Coordinates of C-alpha atoms in Angstrom, one line a residue:
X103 CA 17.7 5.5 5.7
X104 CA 14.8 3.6 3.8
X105 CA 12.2 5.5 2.7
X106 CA 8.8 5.9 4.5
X107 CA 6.8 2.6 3.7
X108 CA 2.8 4.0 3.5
X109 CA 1.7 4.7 0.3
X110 CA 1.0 8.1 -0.3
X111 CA -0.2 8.0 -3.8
X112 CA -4.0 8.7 -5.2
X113 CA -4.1 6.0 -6.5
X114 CA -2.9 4.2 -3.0
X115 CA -5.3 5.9 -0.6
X116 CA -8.4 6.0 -2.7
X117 CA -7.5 2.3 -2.8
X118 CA -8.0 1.8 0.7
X119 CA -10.4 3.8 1.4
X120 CA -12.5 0.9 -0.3
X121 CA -10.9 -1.0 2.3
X122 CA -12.6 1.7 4.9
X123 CA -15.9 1.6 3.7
X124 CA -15.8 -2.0 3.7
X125 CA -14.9 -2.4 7.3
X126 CA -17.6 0.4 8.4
X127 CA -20.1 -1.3 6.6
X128 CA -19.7 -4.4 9.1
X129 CA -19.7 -1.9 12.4
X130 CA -17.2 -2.5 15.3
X131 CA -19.4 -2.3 18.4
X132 CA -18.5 0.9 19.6
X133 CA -21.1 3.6 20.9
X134 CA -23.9 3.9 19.0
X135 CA -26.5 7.2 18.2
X136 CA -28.2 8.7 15.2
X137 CA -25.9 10.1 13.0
X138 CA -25.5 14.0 12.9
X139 CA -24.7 15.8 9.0
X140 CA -20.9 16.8 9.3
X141 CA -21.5 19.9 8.2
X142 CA -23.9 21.4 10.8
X143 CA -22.2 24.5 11.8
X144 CA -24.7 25.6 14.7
X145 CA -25.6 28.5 12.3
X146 CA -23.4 31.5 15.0
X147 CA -19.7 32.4 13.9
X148 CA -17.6 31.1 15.7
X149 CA -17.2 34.6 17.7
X150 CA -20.7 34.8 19.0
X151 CA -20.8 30.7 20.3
X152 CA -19.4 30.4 23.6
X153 CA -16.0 29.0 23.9
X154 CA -15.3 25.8 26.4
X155 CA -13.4 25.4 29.2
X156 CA -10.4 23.6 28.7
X157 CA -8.5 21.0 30.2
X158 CA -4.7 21.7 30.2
X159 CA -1.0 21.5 32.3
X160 CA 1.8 24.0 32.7
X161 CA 4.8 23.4 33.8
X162 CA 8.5 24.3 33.5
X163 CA 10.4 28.2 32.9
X164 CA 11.4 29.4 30.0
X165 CA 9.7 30.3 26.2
X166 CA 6.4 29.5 26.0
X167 CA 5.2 27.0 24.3
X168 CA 2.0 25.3 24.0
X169 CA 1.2 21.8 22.8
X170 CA -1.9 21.2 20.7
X171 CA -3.2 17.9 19.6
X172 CA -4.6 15.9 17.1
X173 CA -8.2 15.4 15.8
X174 CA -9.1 12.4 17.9
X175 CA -6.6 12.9 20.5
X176 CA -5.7 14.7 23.5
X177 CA -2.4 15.9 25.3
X178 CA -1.1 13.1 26.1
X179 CA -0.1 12.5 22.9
X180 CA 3.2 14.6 24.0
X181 CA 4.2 12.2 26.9
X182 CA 7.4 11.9 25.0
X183 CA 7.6 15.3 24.6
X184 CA 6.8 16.5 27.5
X185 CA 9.9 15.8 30.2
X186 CA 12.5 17.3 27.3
X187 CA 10.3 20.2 26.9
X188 CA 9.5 20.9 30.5
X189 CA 13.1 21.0 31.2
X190 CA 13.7 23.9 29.0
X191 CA 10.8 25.8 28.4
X192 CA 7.8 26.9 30.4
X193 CA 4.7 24.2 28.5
X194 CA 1.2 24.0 28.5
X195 CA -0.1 21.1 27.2
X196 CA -4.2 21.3 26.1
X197 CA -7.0 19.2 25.3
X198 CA -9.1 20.6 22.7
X199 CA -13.0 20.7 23.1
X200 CA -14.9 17.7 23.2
X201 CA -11.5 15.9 23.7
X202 CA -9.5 14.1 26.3
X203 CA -11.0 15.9 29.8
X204 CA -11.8 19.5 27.9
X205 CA -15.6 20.7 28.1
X206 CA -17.6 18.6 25.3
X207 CA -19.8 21.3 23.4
X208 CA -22.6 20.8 21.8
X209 CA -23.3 19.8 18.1
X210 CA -22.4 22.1 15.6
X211 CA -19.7 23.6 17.9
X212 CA -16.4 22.0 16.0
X213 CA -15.2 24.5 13.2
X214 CA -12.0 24.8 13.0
X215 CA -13.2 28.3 14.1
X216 CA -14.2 27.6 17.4
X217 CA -11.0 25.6 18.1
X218 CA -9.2 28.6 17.4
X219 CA -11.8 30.9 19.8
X220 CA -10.6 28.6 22.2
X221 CA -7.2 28.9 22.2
X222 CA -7.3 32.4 21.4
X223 CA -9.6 32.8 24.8
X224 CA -6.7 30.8 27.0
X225 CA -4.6 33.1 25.5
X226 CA -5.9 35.9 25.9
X227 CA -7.6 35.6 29.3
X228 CA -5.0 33.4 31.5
X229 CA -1.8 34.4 29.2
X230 CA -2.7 38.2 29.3
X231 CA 0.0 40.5 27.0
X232 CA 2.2 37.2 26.4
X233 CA 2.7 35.0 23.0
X234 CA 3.7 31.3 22.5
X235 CA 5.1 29.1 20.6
X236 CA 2.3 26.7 19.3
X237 CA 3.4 23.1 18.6
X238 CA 0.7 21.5 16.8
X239 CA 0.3 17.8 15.6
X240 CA -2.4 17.4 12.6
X241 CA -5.5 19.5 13.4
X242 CA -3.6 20.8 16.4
X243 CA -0.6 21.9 13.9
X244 CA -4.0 23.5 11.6
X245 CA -5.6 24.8 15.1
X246 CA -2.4 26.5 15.3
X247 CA -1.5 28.2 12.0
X248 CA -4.9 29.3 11.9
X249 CA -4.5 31.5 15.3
X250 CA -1.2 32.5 13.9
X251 CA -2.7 34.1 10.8
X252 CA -5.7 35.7 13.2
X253 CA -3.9 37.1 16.4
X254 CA -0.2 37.1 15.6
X255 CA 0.7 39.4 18.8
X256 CA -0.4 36.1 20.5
X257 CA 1.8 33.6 18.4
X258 CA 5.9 33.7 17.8
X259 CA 6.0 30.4 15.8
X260 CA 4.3 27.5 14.7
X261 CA 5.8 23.9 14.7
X262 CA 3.6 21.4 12.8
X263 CA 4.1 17.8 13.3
X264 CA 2.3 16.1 10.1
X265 CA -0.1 18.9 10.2
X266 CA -3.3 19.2 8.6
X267 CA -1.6 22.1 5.9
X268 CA -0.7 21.4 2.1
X269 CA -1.8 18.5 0.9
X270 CA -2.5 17.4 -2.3
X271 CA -6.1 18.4 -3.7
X272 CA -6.1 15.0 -5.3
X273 CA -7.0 13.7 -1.5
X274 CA -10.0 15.6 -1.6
X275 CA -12.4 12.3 -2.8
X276 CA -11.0 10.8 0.4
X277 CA -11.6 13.7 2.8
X278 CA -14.6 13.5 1.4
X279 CA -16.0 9.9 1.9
X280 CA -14.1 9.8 5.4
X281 CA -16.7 12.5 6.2
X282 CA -19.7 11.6 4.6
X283 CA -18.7 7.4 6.1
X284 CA -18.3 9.2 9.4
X285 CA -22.0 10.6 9.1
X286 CA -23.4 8.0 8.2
X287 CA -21.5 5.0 9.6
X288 CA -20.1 3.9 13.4
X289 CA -16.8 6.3 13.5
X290 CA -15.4 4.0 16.0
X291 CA -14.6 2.1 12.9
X292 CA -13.9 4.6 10.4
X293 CA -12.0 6.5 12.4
X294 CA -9.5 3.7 12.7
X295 CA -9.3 2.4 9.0
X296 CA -8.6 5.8 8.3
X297 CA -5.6 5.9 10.5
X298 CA -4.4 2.6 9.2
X299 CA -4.0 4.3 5.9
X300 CA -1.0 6.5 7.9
X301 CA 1.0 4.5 9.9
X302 CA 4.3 3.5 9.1
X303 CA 4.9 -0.2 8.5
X304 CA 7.2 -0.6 11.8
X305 CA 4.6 1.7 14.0
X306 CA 4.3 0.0 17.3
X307 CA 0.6 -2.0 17.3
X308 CA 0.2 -0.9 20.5
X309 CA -0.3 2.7 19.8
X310 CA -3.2 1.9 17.1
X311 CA -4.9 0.0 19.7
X312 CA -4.6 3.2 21.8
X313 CA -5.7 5.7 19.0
X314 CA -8.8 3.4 18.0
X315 CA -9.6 2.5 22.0
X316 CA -9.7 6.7 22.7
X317 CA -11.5 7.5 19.1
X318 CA -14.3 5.2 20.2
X319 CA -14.5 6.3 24.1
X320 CA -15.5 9.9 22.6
X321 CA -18.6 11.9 21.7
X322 CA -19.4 10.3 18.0
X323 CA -20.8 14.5 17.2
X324 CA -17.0 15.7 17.8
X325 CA -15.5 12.7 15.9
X326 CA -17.6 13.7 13.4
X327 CA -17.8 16.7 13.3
X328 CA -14.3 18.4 13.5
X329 CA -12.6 16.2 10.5
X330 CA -14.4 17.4 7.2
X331 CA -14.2 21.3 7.9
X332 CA -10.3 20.9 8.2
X333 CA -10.5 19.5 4.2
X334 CA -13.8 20.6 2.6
X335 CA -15.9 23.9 1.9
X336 CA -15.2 27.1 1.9
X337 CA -13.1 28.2 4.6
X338 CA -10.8 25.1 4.5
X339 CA -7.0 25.7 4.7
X340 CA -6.0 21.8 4.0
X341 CA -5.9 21.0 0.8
X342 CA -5.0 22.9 -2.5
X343 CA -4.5 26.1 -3.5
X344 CA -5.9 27.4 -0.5
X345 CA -4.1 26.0 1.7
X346 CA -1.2 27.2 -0.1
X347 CA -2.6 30.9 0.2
X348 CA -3.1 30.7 3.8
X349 CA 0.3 29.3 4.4
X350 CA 1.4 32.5 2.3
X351 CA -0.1 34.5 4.4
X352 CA 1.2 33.1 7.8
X353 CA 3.4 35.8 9.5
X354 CA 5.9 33.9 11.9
X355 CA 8.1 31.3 11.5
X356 CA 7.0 27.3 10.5
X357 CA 8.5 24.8 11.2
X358 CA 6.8 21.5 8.8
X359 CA 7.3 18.3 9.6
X360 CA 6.0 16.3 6.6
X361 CA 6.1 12.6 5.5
X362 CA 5.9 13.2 1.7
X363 CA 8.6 14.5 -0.8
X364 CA 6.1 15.9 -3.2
X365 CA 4.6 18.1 -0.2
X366 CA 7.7 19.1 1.2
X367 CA 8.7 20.3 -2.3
X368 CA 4.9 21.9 -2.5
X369 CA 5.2 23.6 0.8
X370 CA 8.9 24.8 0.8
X371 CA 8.3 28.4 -0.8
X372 CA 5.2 28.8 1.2
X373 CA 6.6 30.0 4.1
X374 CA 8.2 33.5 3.4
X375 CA 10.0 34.0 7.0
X376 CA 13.4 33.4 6.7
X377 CA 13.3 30.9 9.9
X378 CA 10.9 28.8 8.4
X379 CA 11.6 25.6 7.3
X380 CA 10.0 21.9 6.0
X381 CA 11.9 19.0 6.4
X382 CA 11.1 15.4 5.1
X383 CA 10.5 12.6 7.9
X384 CA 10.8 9.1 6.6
X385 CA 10.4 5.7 8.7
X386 CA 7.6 7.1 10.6
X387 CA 3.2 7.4 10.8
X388 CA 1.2 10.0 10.8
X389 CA 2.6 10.4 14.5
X390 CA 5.6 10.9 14.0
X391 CA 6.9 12.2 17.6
X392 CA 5.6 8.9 18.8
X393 CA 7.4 6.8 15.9
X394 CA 10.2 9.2 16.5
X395 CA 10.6 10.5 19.8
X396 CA 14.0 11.5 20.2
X397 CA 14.9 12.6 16.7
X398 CA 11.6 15.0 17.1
X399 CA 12.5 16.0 20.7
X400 CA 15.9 17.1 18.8
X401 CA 14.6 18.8 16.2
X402 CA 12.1 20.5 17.7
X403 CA 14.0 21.7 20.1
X404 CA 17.0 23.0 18.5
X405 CA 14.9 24.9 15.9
X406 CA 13.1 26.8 18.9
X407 CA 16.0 27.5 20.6
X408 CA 17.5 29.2 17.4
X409 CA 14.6 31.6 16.9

């Protein structure tokens, strides 16, 4: 198999993240407001705001599992998921706040936090005394992990597609200028050179036309809002160190799905349940069940069912 084509080095990315700020600086028509600080929090923990009512499908008989999506994204992200998964398990499929047709909260309402008091309020309130299998794709796969570590008698394993766990702290500088660009800039532009940066060369164009087409029909707060907390401050669980103590800490099973050697290699001895497991995915983007569909369905699959 040839390897994966994007260019995952420091040296790479910070390379064309020139290339973002560049193509934000000449707009892209999309909505337009006053920019809002990415790091307005609301000043409440997350477990005094209220949590939002959220969009989601069920259907099928089996294990639970629940489908969580990307920042940016909604659920139907796992179209190509879905009719392999419904056949086997019982699957509910959610859009996070402020995406797809979830309830859009109001600024300062998008800590990583908060999308965990949401799911853990599904959960806990529609689910009552039962525990899922959460299948998260980037901040979906964080979303996740994050409920895992807080309310494991809700949680029996974790699958992250690409997620937004262990990467290198040397992608901090661009975590960093993607939020400060999406502050201050139109996100319906940065939004999308970001992505550019992790597609795989034979990724079908018309996907990124759907990713930037749906980043620029949202609320410009959530877009802005919910990406630098998932890489920056204090109670980040991303990048680093700490994301490699919070992954310690996880107590069910992980499955990662990864697109970089180096943070497979990272991330391997992370994950101290003897199910868990990281597994390199080359010839695929940042989306790699859309790039890959049937070898993820597969995958996916087959490690669930051997839990």
């Amino acid at each position: 198999m040839r390897t994966n084509r994007t260019d995952l080095s420091r040296r790479g990315l910070l390379a064309l993240a020139g290339a973002t700020a560049a193509a934000a600086a000449a707009g892209c028509g999309g909505a337009g407001a006053e920019p809002i600080p990415a790091s307005a929090s609301g000043g409440l923990p997350a477990a005094a705001k209220p949590t939002a009512t959220l969009f989601h499908t069920e259907s099928g008989a089996g294990t639970n599992v629940m489908l969580l999506h990307g920042w940016t994204c909604d659920s139907h992200d796992w179209s190509w998921q879905l009719p392999v998964l419904e056949a086997r398990y019982r699957v509910v499929a959610v859009d996070l706040r402020g995406h797809g047709r979830s309830q859009v909260m109001p600024p300062g309402a998008y800590e990583p936090a908060d999308y965990v008091a949401d799911i853990e309020s599904l959960l806990t309130t529609k689910y009552v005394g039962q525990r899922f299998i959460l299948v998260g794709h980037s901040m979906g796969a964080q979303v996740a992990a994050r409920l895992a570590a807080r309310r494991p008698d809700l949680v029996s394993a974790v699958v992250s597609v690409d997620g937004s766990l262990g990467f290198s702290a040397d992608l901090v500088p661009l975590f960093q200028k993607t939020t400060d660009d999406l502050a201050s800039q139109d996100p319906g532009v940065v939004g999308p050179a970001l992505f550019e940066l992790f597609y795989d060369a034979a990724t079908d164009p018309a996907y990124k036309r759907w990713h930037a087409r749906r980043l620029q029909g949202m609320p410009m707060h959530v877009v802005r809002e919910s990406f630098g907390p998932l890489f920056l401050g204090a109670d980040q669980v991303g990048v680093g160190e700490e994301s490699g103590r919070f992954c310690r800490s996880l107590p069910v099973p992980v499955y990662h799905l990864c697109r970089d050697p180096a943070q497979a290699e990272r991330m391997r001895p992370w994950f101290s349940h003897p199910r868990s497991k990281v597994d390199v995915w080359t010839d695929a983007g940042h989306w790699i069940m859309l790039d890959r569909k049937a070898d993820v369905n597969t995958a996916i699959t087959a490690w669930m069912d051997a839990l």
